[in-house]
Coordinates of C-alpha atoms in Angstrom, one line a residue:
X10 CA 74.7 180.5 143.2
X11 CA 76.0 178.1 141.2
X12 CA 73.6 174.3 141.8
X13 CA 75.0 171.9 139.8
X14 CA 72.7 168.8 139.0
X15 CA 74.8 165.9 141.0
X16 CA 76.0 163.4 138.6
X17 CA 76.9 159.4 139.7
X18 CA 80.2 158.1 138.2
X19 CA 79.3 154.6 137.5
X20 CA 81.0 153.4 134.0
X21 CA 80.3 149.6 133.2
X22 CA 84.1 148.5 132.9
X23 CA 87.2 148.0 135.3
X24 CA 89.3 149.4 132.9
X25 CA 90.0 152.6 134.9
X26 CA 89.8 154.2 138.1
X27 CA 86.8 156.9 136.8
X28 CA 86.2 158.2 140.5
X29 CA 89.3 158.6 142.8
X30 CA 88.7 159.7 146.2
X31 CA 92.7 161.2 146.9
X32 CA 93.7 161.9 150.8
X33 CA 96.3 165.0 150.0
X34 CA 97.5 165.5 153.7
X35 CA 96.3 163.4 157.4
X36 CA 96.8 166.8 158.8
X37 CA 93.9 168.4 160.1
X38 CA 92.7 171.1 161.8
X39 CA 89.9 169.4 163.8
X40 CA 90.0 166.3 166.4
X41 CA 86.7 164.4 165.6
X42 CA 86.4 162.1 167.9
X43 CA 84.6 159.9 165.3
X44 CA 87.3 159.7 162.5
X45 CA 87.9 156.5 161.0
X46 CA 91.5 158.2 159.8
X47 CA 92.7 159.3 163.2
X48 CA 93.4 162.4 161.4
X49 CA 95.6 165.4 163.3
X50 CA 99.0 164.9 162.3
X51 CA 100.6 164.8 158.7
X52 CA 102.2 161.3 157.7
X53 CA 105.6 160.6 158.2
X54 CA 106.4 161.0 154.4
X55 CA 103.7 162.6 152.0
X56 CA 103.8 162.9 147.9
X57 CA 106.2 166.1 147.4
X58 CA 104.2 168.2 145.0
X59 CA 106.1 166.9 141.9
X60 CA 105.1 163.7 143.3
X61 CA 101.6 164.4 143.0
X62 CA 101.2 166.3 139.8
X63 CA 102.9 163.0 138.5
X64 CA 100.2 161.1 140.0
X65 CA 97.6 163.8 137.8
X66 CA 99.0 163.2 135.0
X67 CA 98.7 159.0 135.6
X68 CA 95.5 159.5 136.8
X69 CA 94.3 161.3 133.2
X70 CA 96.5 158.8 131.3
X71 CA 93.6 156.2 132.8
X72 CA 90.6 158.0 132.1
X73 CA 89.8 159.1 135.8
X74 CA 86.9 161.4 135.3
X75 CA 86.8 162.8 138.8
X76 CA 88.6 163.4 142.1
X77 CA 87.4 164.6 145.1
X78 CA 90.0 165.9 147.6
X79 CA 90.2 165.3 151.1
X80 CA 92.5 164.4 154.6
X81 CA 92.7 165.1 157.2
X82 CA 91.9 168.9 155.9
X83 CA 93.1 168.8 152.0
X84 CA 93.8 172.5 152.1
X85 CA 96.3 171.8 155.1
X86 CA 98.7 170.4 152.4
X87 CA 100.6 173.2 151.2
X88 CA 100.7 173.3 147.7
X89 CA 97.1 172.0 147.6
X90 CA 95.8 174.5 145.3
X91 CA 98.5 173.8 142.5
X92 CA 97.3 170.0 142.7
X93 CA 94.0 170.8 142.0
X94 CA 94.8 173.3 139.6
X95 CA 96.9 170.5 137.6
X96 CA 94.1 168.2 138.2
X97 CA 91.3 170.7 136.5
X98 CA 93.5 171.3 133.6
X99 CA 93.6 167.7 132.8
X100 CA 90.1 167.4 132.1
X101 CA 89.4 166.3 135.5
X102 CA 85.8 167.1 137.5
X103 CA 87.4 168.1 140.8
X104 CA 85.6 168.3 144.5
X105 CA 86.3 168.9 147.7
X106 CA 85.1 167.2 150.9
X107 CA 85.7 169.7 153.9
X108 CA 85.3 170.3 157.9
X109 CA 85.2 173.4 156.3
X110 CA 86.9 175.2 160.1
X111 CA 89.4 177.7 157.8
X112 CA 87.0 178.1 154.6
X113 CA 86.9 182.0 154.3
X114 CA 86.0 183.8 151.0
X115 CA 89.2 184.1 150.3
X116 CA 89.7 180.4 150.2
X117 CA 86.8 179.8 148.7
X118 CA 87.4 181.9 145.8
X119 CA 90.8 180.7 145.4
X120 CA 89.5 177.2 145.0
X121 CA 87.0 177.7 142.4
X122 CA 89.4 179.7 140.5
X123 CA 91.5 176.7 140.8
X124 CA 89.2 174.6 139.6
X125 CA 86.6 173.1 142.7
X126 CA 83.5 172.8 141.3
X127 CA 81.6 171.4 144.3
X128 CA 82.5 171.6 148.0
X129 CA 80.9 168.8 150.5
X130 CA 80.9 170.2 153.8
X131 CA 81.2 167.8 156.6
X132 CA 77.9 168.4 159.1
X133 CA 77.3 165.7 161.7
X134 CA 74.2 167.3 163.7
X135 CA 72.7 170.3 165.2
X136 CA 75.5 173.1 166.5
X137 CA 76.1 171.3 170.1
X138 CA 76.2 167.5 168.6
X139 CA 78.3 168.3 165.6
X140 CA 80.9 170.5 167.6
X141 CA 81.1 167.9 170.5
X142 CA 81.8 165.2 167.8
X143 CA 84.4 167.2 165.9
X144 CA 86.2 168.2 169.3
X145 CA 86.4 172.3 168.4
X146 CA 83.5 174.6 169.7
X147 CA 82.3 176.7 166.9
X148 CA 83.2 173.9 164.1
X149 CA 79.5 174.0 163.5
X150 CA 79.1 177.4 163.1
X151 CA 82.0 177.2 160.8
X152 CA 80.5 175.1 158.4
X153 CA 77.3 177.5 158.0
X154 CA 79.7 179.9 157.3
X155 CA 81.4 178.3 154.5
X156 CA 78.4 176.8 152.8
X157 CA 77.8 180.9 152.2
X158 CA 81.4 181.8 151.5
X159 CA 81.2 178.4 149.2
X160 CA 77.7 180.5 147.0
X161 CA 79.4 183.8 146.8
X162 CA 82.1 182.3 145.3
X163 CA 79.7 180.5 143.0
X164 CA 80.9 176.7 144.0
X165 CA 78.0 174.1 143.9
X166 CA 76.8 173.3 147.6
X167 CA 76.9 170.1 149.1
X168 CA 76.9 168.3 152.5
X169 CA 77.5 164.8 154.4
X170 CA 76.8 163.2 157.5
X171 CA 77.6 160.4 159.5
X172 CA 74.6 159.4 161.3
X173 CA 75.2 157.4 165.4
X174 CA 73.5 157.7 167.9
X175 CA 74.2 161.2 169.1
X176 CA 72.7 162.5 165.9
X177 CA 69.9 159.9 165.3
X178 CA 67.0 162.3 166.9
X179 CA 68.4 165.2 164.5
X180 CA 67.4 163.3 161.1
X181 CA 64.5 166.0 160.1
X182 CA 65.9 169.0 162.0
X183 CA 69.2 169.1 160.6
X184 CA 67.8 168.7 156.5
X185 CA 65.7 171.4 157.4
X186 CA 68.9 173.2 158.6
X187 CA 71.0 172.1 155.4
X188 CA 67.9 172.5 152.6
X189 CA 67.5 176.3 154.2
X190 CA 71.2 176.4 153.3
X191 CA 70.2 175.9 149.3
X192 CA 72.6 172.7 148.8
X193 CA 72.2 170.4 145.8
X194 CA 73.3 167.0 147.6
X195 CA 73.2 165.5 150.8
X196 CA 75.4 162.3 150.9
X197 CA 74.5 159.9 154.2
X198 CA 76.2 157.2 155.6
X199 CA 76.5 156.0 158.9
X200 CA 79.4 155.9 161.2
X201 CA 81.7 152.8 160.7
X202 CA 83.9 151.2 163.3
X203 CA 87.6 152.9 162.5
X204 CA 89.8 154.4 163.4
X205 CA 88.6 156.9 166.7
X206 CA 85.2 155.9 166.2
X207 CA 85.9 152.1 167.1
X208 CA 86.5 153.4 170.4
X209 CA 83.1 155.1 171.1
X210 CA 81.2 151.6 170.3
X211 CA 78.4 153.0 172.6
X212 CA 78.1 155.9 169.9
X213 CA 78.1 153.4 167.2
X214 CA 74.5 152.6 165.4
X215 CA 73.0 149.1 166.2
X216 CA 71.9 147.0 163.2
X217 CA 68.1 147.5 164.1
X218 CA 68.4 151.0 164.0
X219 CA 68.0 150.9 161.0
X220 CA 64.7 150.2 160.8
X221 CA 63.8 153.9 162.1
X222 CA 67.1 155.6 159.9
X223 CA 66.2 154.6 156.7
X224 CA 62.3 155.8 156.4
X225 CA 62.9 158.6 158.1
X226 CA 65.6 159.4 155.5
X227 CA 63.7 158.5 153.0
X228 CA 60.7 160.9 154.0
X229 CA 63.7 163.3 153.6
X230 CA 65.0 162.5 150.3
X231 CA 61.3 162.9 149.1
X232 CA 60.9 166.4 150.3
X233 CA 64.6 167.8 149.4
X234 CA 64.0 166.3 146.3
X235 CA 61.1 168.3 145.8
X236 CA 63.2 171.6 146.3
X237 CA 66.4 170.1 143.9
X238 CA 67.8 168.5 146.6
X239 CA 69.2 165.1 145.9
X240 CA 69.9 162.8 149.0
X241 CA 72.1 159.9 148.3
X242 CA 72.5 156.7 150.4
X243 CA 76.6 156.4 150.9
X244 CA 78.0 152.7 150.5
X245 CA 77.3 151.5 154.2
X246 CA 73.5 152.4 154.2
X247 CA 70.3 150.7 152.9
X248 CA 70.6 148.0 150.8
X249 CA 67.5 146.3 149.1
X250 CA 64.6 147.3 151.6
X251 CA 61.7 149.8 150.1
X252 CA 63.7 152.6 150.0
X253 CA 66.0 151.5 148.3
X254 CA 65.2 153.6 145.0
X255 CA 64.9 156.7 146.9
X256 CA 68.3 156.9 148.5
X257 CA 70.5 155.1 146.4
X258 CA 68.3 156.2 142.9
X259 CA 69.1 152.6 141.7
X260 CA 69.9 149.4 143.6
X261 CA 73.0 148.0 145.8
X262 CA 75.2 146.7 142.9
X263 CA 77.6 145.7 145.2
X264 CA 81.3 147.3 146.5
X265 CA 82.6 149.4 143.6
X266 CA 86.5 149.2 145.3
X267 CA 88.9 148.7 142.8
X268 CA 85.8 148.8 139.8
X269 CA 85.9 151.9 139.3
X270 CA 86.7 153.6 142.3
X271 CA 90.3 154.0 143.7
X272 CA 91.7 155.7 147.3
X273 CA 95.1 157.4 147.1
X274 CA 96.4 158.3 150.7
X275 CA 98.8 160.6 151.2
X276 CA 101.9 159.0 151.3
X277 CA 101.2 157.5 147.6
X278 CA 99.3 154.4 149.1
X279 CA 96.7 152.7 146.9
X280 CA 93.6 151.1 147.6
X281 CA 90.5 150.4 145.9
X282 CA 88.3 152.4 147.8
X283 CA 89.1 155.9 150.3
X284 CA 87.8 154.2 153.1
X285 CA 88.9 150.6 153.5
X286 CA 91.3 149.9 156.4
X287 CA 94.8 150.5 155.5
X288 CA 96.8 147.1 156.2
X289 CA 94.5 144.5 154.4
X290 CA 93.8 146.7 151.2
X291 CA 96.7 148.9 150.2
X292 CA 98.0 147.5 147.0
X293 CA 101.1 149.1 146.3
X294 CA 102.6 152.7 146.8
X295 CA 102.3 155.1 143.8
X296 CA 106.0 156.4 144.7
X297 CA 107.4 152.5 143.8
X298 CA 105.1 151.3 140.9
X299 CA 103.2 152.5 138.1
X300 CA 99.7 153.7 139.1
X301 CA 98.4 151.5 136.2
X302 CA 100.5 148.2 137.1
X303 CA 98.8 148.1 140.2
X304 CA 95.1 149.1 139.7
X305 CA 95.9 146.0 137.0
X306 CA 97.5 143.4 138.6
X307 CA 97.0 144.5 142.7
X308 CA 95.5 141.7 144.8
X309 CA 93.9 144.2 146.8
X310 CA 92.5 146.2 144.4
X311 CA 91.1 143.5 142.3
X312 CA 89.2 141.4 145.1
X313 CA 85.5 142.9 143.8
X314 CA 86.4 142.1 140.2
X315 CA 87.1 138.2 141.1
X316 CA 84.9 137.8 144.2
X317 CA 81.6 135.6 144.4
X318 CA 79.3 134.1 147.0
X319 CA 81.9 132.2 148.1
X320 CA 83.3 134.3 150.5
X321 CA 79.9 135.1 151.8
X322 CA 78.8 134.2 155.2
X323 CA 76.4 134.5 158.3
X324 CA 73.4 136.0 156.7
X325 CA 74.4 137.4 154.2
X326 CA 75.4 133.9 152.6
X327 CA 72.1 133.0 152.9
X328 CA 70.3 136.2 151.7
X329 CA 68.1 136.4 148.7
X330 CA 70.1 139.4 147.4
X331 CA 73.4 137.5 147.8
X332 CA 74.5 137.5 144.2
X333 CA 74.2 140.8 143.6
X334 CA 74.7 142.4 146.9
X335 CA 78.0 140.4 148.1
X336 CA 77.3 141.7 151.6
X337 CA 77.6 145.6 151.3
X338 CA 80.0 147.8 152.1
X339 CA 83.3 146.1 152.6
X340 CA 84.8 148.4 154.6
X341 CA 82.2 148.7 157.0
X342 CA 81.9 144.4 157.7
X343 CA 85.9 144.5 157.6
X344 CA 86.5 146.8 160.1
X345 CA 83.3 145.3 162.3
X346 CA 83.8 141.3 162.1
X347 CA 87.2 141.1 161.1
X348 CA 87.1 139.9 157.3
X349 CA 84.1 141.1 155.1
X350 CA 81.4 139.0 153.2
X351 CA 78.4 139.6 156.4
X352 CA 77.4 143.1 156.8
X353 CA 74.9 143.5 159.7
X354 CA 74.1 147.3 159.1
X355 CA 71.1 146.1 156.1
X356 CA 67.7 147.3 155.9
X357 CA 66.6 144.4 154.1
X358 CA 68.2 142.3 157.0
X359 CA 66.5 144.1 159.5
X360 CA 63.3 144.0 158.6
X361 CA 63.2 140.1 158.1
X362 CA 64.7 139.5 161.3
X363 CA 62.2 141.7 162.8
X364 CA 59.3 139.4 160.8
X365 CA 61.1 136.1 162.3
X366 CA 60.7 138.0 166.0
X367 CA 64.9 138.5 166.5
X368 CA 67.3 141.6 166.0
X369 CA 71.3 141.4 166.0
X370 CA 72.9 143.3 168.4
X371 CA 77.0 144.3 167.9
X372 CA 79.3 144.3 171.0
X373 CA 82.6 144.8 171.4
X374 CA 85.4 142.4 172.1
X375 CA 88.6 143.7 170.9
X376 CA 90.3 147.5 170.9
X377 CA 92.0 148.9 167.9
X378 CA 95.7 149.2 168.0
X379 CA 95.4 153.1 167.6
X380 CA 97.0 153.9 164.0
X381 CA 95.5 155.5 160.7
X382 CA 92.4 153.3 159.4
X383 CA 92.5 150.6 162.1
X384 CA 90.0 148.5 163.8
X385 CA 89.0 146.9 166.7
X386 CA 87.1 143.8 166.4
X387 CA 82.7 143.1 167.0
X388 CA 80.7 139.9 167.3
X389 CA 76.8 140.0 166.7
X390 CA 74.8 138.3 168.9
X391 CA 71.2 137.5 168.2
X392 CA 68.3 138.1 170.4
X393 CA 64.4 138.1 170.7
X394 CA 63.4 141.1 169.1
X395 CA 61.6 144.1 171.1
X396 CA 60.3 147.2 170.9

């Protein structure tokens, strides 16, 4: 099998999109109820394949050094494989993020032999939590059985998972479950308010929370690391507390949208990062301008290269970390309060609330309107803290 040491894209210019995160079809093959993309259904209008080998060749033309494919089901668009083929052949790393419900061998060797070099199969639990969150019975099973079809076909293994709170009390058993499966990294992140997801708020993660999530990850990372495992701390988890260099093998450096990371959904729409909400952050449409012009001179995609304090607040404008944190993941405060600059999912937050004797608690006070990428609306009250 092939275990490819993972590797962190994280250049020190703006100059290019390096890691692009490209959303081929919103067709899926699943119904999570947790997806922040409502996925299902195709778009209305999605990049034609000439469309999106023109949006390879702009993408080598910038220095992208890697693109990972997803949906909805990236191998639902039918010409998926030539894409990635195209993609390869430009010098490009290519991946694959997966529910992984139709990998067979044969798929799996036709995707390495167009060029997928790692596969990230999407696992949210133990069998009966992950199929009641992705909404098919026997999703679970089919992801065990891919992550095998995946090593025959000699494709580097990997995994991710959304942590709430139906999979909270399946921290250690599932690693246990993914490390027996021989897999190189386990990306973790929790689940953000989008989308389907915004509508289960009860499933939804409560800022305190993670003051159990993040050591017990932690105690993870330490021992999959010890069997070449490397767990790595997603944009909307951790920040700053004494795990920090565990999960995130570094510190919080602040949102990377638009730095060097770019989402293309599948119509041609560009934002600076995969999973921001749609109608604040798309910059432009690939199909009407340059890929270049607007990573350049987009608004939306430049709002981390200008931003400072400024636009902090709550908190997070106070926090000792402020400068270079700039309140987390901006996806994740968006789609929560509304407008980013105060993220309440921090370790760092958490534990010195808990020291002052008070925890935050989110509730929620407006529905989403029920399209791709949208969001409802939360407020954070504060309250004595217990046990």
């Amino acid at each position: 099998m092939s275990k490819e040491k993972p590797r962190f894209v994280t250049p020190d210019t703006h100059d290019r999109p390096a890691y692009v995160v490209w959303e081929l079809t919103l067709k899926c093959d699943l119904a999570c109820r947790h997806c922040g993309s409502r996925a299902g259904k195709a778009r209305t209008k999605e990049l034609s394949l000439d469309e999106a080998l023109d949006v390879v060749q702009q993408l080598a033309d910038m220095g992208t050094e890697e693109v990972t494919f997803i949906g909805g089901e990236a191998y639902l668009y039918p010409d998926w494989l030539k894409v990635v083929e195209a993609t390869a052949k430009a010098g490009i790393q290519c991946g694959l993020t997966t529910g992984a419900r139709a990998v067979t061998p044969m798929l799996a060797r036709q995707a390495k032999a167009a060029g997928i070099n790692k596969m990230s199969v999407s696992i949210d639990g133990l069998e009966a939590t992950h199929d009641k969150l992705r909404a098919v019975q026997g999703s679970w099973q089919a992801c065990i059985n891919a992550l095998g079809h995946m090593r025959d076909a000699g494709i580097t293994l990997c995994a991710n998972t959304q942590f709430n709170r139906l999979n909270l009390p399946e921290v250690e058993a599932l690693a246990e479950v993914l490390l027996a499966q021989e897999i190189a990294m386990w990306q973790v992140q929790i689940t953000g308010p989008m989308g389907r997801a915004s509508e289960q708020a009860d499933w939804l993660l409560q800022p305190y929370d993670m003051l159990d999530l993040i050591p017990r990850l932690a105690a993870v990372a330490k021992k999959a690391e010890a069997q070449g495992c490397v767990v790595h701390a997603a944009n909307n988890l951790g920040y700053f507390g004494p795990h920090e260099q565990q999960l995130r093998h570094g510190h919080w450096q602040s949102c990377t949208a638009g730095q060097y990371t770019l989402g293309i959904e599948a119509d041609g729409s560009i934002k600076g990062c995969p999973s921001l909400p749609s109608a604040p952050y798309v910059g432009g449409n690939i199909t009407d301008r340059p890929l270049a012009e607007i990573w350049r001179e987009s608004a939306q995609l430049r709002f981390t290269r200008e931003r400072s304090t400024d636009e902090l607040w709550g908190f997070c404008k106070g926090c000792y970390y402020a400068e270079t944190c700039k309140a987390g993941c901006s996806w994740t405060a968006h789609t929560l309060l509304g407008r980013r600059g105060n993220m309440p999912y921090c370790h760092h937050r958490a534990i010195e609330q808990r020291e002052a004797g008070v925890r935050e608690r989110l509730i929620k006070v407006e529905d989403a309107p029920g399209q791709p990428f949208d969001f409802g609306r939360f407020e954070i009250v504060t309250e004595p803290w217990t046990d």
